[in-house]
Coordinates of C-alpha atoms in Angstrom, one line a residue:
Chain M
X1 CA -56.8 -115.7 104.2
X2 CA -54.4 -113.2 104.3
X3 CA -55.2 -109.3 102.7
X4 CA -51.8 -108.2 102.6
X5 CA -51.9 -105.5 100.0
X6 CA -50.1 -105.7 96.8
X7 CA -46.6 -104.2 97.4
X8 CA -45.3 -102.9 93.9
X9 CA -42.1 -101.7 93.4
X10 CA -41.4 -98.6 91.1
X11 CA -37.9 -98.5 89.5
X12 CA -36.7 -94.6 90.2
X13 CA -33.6 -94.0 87.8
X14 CA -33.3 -90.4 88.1
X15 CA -35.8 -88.8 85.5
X16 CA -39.1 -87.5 85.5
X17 CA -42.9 -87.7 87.5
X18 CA -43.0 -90.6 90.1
X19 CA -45.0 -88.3 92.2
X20 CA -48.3 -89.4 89.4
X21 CA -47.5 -93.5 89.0
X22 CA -47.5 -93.8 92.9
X23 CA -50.7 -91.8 93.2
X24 CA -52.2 -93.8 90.7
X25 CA -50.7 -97.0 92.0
X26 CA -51.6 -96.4 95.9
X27 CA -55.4 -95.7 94.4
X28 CA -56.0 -99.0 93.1
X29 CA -54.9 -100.2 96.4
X30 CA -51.1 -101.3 96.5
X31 CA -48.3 -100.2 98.6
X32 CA -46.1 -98.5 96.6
X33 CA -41.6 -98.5 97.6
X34 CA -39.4 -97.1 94.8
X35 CA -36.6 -98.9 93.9
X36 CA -33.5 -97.3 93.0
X37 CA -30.7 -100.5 93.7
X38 CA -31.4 -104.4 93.3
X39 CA -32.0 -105.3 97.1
X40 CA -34.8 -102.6 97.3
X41 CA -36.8 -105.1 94.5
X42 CA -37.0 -107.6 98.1
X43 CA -40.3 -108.3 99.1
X44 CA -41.8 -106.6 95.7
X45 CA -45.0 -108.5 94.1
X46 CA -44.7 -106.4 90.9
X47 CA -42.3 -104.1 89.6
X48 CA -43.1 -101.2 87.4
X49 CA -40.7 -99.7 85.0
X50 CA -41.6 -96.0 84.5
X51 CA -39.8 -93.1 82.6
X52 CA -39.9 -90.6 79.9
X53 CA -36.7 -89.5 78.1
X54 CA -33.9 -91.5 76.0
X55 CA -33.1 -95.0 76.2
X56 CA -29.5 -94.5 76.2
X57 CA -29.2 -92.2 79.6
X58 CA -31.9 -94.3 81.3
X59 CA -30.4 -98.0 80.7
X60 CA -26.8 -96.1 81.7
X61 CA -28.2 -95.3 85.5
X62 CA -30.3 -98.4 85.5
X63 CA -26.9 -100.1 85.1
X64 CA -25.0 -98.2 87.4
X65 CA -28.0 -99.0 89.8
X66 CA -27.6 -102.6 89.4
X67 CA -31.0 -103.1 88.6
X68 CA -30.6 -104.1 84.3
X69 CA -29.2 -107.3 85.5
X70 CA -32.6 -107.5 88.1
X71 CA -34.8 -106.9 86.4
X72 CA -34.1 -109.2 83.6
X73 CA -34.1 -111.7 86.2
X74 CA -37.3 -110.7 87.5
X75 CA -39.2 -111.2 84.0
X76 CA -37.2 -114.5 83.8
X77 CA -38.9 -115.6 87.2
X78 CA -42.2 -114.9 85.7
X79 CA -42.7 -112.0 87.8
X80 CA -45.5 -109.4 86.9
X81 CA -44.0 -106.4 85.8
X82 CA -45.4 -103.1 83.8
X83 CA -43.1 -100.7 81.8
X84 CA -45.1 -97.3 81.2
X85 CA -43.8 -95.3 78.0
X86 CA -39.6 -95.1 78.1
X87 CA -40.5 -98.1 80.1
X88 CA -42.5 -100.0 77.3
X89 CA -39.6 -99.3 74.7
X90 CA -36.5 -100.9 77.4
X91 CA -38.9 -104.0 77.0
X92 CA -37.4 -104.5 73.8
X93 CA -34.1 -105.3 72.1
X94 CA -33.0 -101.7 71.2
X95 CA -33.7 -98.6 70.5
X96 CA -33.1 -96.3 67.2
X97 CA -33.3 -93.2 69.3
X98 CA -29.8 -93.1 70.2
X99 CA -28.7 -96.5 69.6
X100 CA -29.1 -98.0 72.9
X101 CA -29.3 -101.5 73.6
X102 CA -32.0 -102.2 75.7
X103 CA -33.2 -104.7 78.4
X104 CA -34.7 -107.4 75.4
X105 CA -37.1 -108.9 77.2
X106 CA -39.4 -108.4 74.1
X107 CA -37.3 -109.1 70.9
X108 CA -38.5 -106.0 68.7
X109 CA -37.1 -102.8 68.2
X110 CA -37.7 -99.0 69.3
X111 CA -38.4 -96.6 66.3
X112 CA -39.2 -92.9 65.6
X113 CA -43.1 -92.6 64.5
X114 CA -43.6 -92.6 60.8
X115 CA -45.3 -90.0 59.2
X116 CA -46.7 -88.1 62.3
X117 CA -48.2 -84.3 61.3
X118 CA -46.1 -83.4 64.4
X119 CA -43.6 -84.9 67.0
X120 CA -44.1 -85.3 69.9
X121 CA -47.0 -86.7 69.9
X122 CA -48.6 -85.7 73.0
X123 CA -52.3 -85.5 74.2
X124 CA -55.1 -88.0 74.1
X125 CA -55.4 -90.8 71.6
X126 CA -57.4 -93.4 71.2
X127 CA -56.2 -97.0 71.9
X128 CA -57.7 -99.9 69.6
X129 CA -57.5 -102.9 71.2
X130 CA -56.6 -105.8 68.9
X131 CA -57.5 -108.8 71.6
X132 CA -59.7 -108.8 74.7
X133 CA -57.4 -108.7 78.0
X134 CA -58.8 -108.3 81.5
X135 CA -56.2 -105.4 81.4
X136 CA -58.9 -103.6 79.8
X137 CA -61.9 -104.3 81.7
X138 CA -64.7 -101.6 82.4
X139 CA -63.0 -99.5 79.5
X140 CA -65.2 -98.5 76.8
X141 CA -62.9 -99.1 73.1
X142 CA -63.8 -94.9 72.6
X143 CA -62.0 -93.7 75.9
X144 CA -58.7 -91.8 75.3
X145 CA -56.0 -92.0 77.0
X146 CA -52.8 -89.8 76.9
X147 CA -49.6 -90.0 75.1
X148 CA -46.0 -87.7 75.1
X149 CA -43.6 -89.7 73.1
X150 CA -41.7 -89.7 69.7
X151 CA -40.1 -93.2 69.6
X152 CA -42.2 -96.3 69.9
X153 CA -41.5 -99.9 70.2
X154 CA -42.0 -102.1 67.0
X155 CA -42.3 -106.1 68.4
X156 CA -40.7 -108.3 65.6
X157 CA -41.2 -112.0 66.1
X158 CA -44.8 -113.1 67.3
X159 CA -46.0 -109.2 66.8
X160 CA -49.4 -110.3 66.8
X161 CA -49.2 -112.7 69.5
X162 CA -47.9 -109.9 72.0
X163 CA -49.7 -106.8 70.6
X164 CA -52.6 -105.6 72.9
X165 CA -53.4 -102.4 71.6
X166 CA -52.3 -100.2 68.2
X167 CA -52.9 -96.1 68.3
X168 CA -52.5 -93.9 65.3
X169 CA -51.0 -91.3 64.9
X170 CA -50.2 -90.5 60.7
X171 CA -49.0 -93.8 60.9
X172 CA -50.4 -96.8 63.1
X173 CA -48.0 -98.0 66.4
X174 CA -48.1 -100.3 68.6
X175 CA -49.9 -98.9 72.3
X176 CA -49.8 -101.8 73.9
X177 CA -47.8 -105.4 74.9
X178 CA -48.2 -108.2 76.8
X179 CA -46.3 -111.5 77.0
X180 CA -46.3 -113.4 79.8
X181 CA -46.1 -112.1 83.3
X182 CA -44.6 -108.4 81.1
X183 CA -46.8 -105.9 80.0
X184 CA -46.2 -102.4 78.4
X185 CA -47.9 -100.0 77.4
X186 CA -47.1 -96.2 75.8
X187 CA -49.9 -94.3 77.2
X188 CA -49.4 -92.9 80.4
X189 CA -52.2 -94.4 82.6
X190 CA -51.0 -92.1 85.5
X191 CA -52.3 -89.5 83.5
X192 CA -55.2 -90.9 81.7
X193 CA -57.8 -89.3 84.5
X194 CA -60.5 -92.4 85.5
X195 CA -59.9 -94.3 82.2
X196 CA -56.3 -94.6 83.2
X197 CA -57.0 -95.1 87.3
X198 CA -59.6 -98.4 85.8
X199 CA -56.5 -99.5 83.7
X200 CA -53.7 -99.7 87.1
X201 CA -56.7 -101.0 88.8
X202 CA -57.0 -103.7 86.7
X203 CA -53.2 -104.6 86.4
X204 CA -52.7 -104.6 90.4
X205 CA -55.8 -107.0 90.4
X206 CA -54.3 -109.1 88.0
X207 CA -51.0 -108.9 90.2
X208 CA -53.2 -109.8 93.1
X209 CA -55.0 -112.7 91.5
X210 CA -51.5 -114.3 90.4
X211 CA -50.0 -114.0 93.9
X212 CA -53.0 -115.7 95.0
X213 CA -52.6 -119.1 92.2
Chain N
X1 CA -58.7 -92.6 65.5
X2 CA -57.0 -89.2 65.8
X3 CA -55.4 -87.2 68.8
X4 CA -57.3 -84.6 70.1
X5 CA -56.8 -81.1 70.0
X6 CA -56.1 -80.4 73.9
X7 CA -58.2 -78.4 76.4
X8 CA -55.9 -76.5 79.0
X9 CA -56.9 -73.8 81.9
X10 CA -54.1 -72.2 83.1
X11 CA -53.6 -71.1 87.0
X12 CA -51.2 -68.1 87.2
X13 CA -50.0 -68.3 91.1
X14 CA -47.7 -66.6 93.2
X15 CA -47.3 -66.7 96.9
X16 CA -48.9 -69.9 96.8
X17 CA -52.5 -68.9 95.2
X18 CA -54.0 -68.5 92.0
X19 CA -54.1 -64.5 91.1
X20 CA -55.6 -64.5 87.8
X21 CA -59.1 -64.5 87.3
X22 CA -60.5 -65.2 90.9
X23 CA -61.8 -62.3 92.0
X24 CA -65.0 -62.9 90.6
X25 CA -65.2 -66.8 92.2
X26 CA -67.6 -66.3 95.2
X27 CA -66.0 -69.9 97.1
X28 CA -62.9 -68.6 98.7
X29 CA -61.2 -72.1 98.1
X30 CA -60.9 -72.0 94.6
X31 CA -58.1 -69.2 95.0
X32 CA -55.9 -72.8 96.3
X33 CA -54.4 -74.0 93.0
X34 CA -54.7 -77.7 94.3
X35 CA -58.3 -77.2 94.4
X36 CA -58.9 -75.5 90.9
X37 CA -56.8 -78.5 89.5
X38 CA -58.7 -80.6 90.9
X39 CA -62.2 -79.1 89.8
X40 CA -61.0 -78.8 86.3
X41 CA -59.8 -82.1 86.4
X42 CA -63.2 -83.6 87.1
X43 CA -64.9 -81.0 84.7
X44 CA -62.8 -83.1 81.9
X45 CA -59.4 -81.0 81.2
X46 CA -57.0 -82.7 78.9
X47 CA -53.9 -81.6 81.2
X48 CA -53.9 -78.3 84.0
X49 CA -51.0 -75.5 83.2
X50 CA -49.5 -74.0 86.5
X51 CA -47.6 -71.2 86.2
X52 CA -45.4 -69.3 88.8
X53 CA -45.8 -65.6 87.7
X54 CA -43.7 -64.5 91.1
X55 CA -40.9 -66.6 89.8
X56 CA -38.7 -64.9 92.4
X57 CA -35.9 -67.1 94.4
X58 CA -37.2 -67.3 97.6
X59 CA -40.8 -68.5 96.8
X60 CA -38.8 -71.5 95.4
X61 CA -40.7 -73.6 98.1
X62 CA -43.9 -72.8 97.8
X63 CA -44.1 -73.5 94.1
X64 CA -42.5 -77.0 94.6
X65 CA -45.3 -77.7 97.6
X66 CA -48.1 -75.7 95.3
X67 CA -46.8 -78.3 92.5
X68 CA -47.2 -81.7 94.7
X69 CA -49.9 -81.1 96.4
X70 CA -51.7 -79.9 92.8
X71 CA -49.9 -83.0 91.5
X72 CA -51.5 -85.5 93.8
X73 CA -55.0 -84.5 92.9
X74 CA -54.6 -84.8 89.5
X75 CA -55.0 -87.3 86.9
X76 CA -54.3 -85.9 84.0
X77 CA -50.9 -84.5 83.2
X78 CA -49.5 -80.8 85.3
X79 CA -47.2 -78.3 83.2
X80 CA -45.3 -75.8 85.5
X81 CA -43.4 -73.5 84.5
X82 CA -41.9 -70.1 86.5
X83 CA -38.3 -69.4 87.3
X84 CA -36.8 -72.9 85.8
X85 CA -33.1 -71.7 85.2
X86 CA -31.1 -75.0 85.3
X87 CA -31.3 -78.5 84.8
X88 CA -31.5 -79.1 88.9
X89 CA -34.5 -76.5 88.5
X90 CA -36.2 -78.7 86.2
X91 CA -35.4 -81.8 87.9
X92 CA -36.8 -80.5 91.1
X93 CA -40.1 -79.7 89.8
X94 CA -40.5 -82.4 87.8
X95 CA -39.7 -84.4 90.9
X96 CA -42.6 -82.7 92.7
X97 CA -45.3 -84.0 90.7
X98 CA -44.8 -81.9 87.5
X99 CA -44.9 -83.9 84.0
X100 CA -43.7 -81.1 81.5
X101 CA -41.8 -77.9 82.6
X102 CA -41.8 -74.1 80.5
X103 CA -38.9 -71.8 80.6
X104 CA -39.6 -68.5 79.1
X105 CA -36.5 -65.8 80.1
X106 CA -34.1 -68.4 81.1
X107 CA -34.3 -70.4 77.8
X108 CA -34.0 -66.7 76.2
X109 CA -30.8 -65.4 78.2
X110 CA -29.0 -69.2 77.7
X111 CA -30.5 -70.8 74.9
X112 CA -28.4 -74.2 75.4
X113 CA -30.3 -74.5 79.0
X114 CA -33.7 -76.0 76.5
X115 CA -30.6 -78.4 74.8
X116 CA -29.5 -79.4 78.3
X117 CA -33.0 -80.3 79.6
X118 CA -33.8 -82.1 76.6
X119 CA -31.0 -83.9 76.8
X120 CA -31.3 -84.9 80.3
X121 CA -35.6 -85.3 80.7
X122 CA -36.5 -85.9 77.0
X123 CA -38.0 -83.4 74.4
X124 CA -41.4 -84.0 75.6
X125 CA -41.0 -82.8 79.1
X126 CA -39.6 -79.7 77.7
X127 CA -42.0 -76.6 77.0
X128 CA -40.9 -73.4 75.7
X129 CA -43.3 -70.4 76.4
X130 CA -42.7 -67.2 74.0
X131 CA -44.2 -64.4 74.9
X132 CA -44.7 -62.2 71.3
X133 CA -45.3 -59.2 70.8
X134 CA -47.1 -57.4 67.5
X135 CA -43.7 -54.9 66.7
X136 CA -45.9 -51.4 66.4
X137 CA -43.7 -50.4 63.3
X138 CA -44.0 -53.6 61.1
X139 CA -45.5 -51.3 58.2
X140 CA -43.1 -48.8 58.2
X141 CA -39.8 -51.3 57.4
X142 CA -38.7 -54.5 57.0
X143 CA -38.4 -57.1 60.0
X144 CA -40.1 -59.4 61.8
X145 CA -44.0 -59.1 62.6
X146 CA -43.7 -60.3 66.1
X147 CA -41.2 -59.9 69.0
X148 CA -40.0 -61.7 71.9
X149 CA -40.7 -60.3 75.3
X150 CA -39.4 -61.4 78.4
X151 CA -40.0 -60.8 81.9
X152 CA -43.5 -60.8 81.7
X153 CA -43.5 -58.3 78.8
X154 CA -41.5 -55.7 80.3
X155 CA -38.2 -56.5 78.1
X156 CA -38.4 -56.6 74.6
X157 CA -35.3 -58.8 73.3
X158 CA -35.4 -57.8 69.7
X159 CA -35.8 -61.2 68.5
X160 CA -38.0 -62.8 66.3
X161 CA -40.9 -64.7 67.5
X162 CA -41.1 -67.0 64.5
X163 CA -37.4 -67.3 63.6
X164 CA -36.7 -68.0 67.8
X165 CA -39.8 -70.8 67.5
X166 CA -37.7 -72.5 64.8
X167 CA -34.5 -72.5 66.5
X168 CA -35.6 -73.9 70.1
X169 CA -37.6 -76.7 68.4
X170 CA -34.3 -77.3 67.2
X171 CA -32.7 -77.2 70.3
X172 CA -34.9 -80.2 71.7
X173 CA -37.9 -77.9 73.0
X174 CA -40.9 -80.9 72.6
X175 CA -43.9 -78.3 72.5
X176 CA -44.1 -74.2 72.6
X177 CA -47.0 -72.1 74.5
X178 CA -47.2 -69.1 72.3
X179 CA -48.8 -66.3 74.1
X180 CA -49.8 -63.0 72.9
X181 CA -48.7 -60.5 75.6
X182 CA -51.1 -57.9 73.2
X183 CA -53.6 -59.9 73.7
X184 CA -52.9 -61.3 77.1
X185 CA -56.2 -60.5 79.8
X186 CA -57.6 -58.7 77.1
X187 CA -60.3 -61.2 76.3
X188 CA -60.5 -59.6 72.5
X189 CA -59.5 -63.3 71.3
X190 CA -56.4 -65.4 70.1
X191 CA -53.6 -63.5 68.1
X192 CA -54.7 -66.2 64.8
X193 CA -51.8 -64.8 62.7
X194 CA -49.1 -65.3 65.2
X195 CA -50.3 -69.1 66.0
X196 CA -50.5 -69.3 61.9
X197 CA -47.1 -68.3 61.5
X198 CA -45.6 -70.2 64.4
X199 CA -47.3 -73.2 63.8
X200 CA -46.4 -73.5 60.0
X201 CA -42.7 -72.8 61.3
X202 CA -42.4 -75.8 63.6
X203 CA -43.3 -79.3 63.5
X204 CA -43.8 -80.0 67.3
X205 CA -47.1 -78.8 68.6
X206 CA -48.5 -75.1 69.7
X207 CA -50.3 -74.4 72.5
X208 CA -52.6 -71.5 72.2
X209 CA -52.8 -68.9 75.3
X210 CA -53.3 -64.9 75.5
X211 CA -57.0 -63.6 75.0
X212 CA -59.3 -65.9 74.6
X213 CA -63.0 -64.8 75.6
X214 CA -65.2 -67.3 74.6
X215 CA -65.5 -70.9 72.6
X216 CA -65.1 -69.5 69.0
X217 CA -61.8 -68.3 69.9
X218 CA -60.8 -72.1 71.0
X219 CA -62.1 -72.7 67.8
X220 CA -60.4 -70.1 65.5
X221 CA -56.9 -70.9 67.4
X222 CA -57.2 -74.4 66.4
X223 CA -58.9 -74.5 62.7
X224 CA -57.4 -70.7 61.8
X225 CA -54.3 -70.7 64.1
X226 CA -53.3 -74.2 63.3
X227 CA -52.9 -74.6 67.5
X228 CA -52.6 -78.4 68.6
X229 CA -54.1 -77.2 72.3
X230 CA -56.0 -74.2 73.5
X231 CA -54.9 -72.4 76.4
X232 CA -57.2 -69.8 79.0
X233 CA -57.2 -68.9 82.3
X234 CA -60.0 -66.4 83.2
X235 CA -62.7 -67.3 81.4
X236 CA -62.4 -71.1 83.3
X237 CA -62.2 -69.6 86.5
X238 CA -64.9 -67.2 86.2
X239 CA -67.1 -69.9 84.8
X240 CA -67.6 -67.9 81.4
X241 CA -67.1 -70.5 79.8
X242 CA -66.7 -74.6 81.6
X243 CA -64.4 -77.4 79.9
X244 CA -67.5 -78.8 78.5
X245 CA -68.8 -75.9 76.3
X246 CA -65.3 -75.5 74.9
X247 CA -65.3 -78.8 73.9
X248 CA -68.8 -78.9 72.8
X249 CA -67.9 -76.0 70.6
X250 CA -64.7 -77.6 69.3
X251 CA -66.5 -80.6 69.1
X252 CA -69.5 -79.0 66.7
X253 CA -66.7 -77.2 64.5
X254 CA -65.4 -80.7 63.5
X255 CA -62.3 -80.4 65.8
X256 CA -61.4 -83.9 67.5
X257 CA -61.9 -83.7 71.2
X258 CA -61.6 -86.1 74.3
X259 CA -65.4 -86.4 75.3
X260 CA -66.1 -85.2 78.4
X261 CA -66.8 -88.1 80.9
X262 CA -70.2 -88.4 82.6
X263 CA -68.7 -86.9 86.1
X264 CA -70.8 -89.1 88.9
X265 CA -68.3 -91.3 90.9
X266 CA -68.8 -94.3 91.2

């Protein structure tokens, strides 16, 4: 039996902190390549979809990049893949913050929080888990983790079914998704110190675990 | 079922080392900014503030490798801010490891630079820090209480501190750091009033940062001040006061905190 380690891809499309997801990514034990045009996905196990920002300039240089049309693909194949904050709200249809339509592989939409004391929200938050997922193992329901976002993604059809997780913040949003081999969540578990490092951990070992079956 | 009011200790470097606060720390290491993040970090931090109070061109590099290596260590989110004067600034330290960036004087001299970087990174990776100033004459005439200085308080700019909070929220700035330059390394406490006036002017949250000398400042910034995050550099680094007691004062006052996590590795 082979140990090759997990290789995950991180999609690099111009914007913000990889320098944290790789750390975080390369301390639960993967290999970590970022990806910034289709053939660079080659030879990936799992792809993660990072970002902070607007929808609308992000899916323009993913498409420039080639990679909207590959990474549709790559959910289509059943391929584990995790979007982190911008990268939770592409999962969906669209997006109100500037109108952008977005990768749908979650039908749903992208919203501005409702009656939030402040925006952005950013800082730690508490993520109340509506289902038990492996995702979450070894993480106690009272550890924070944190947040820097103003939009988040509202699932339509089958909410229930794909919610994980709900935060609140004056109003209650969904903080976590999973559907298949896709998951996203709006917490940045880069930045979520152990809590956060236990919650990669767990994903690349679920990666692991799939490549293995 | 609430966010947490933030706990931030701020390393002031230049030349590559933290200058603030360390003369006092016996271990010679904990002048290396990586190392201090680290450390505060593990003592339970909500998110480490580096700022570059050199600023000047050519230290450029250093601040970029101060900002990955500090980056690397970390595991909670790194704010830098120092010298940011463009949108290839930004994206160069943000590149480096850095999760939110400040502009101070730049933002000032060109306010469509905080519009651009919004724009470009998102509101919530853009910080602007006002430094304010309690004008001397406010009782004699009519005008604002509080100024904006720039430069590290050696230019006054003759502009008001509220009225200039309001208009770069507007702009796209996601979050300001308000700092007292009165009470800045003074250690007689927050300026309250200023955070009161800032924070009722604004919607997007206010850091806390100039004076703070013990845990009932955190506490009077936050439940007085109307602060979303508490800001302090010496009194960390001295070890006046750790993370802990902050947030066990914060805590007892009824203000929510992240709980500081039982520190043993596993």
């Amino acid at each position: 039996m082979t140990h090759r380690p997990v290789h995950v891809a991180v999609v690099d499309h111009g914007a913000g902190n990889l320098v944290s997801v790789r750390e975080a990514l390369e301390d639960a034990g993967s290999v970590v390549t970022f990806a910034r045009h289709a053939p660079d996905l080659a030879g990936a196990d799992a792809l993660v979809v990072p970002g902070v920002g607007a929808a609308a300039p992000a899916m323009d240089r993913l498409r420039r990049q080639g990679l909207v049309r590959a990474i549709r693909s790559w959910a289509a194949e059943g391929r584990p893949l995790l979007g982190v904050c911008l990268g939770m709200q592409l999962l969906m249809d669209g997006s109100d913050e500037d109108g952008a339509r977005t990768l749908g592989l979650i039908p749903g939409r992208t919203v501005r929080l409702a009656g939030a004391p402040r925006l952005p929200h950013v800082g730690w938050n508490q993520v109340e888990r509506t289902r038990d997922d492996p995702l979450f193992d070894g993480i106690l329901p009272d550890e924070d983790f944190y947040f820097v976002h103003s939009y988040a993604a509202v699932p339509a059809r089958d909410a229930a079914a794909v919610t994980l997780a709900t935060t609140v913040h004056g109003s209650r949003f969904v903080s976590a998704v999973a559907t298949g081999s896709v998951t996203g969540v709006q917490f940045h578990p880069e930045r979520s110190g152990r809590t956060g490092r236990r919650f990669v951990a767990n994903w690349v070992g679920l990666v692991r675990d799939a490549r293995r079956s | 079922m609430t966010l947490r009011c933030r706990v931030i200790p701020c390393l002031d470097v230049t030349g590559g080392r933290v200058v603030k606060g360390t003369r006092f720390v016996d271990l010679v290491d904990e002048g290396d900014p990586a190392a201090l993040a680290e450390r505060y970090d593990r003592e339970g931090a909500d998110e480490v503030a580096l700022l570059d109070i050199g600023a000047a061109p050519e230290q450029r590099g250093t601040l970029l490798d101060v900002v990955r290596r500090a980056s690397r260590r970390l595991t909670v989110p790194l704010t830098v801010g120092g010298g940011v004067r463009s949108v290839s600034d930004m994206r160069a330290v943000l590149r480096a490891g850095a999760d939110k960036v400040t502009m101070n004087t730049a933002a000032v001299n060109d306010p469509t630079l905080i519009s651009a970087c919004a724009r470009r990174f998102g509101s919530q990776a853009v910080v602007v820090a006002i430094d304010a100033r309690m004008r001397a004459g406010r009782d004699a005439g009519p005008g604002p209480a509080w100024e904006v200085v720039v430069r590290g308080g050696r230019d006054a700019t003759g502009l008001d501190a509220v009225g200039w909070a309001r208009s770069v929220a507007e702009l796209g700035a996601g979050e300001l750091l308000v700092t007292s330059i009165d009470r800045d390394g003074t250690r007689a406490g927050y300026d309250v009033a200023l955070l009161r006036a800032v924070s009722q002017a604004v919607n997007v949250p206010v850091i806390a940062s100039g004076g703070a000398a013990g845990p009932a400042d955190l506490v009077s910034a936050v439940r007085d001040g109307g602060a979303d995050a508490v800001l302090a550099a010496s009194i960390f680094h001295r070890r006046l006061v750790s993370i802990a007691d902050a947030k066990a004062a914060m805590a007892a006052a009824g203000i929510p905190v992240r709980p500081v996590l039982d520190v043993t590795v596993a």
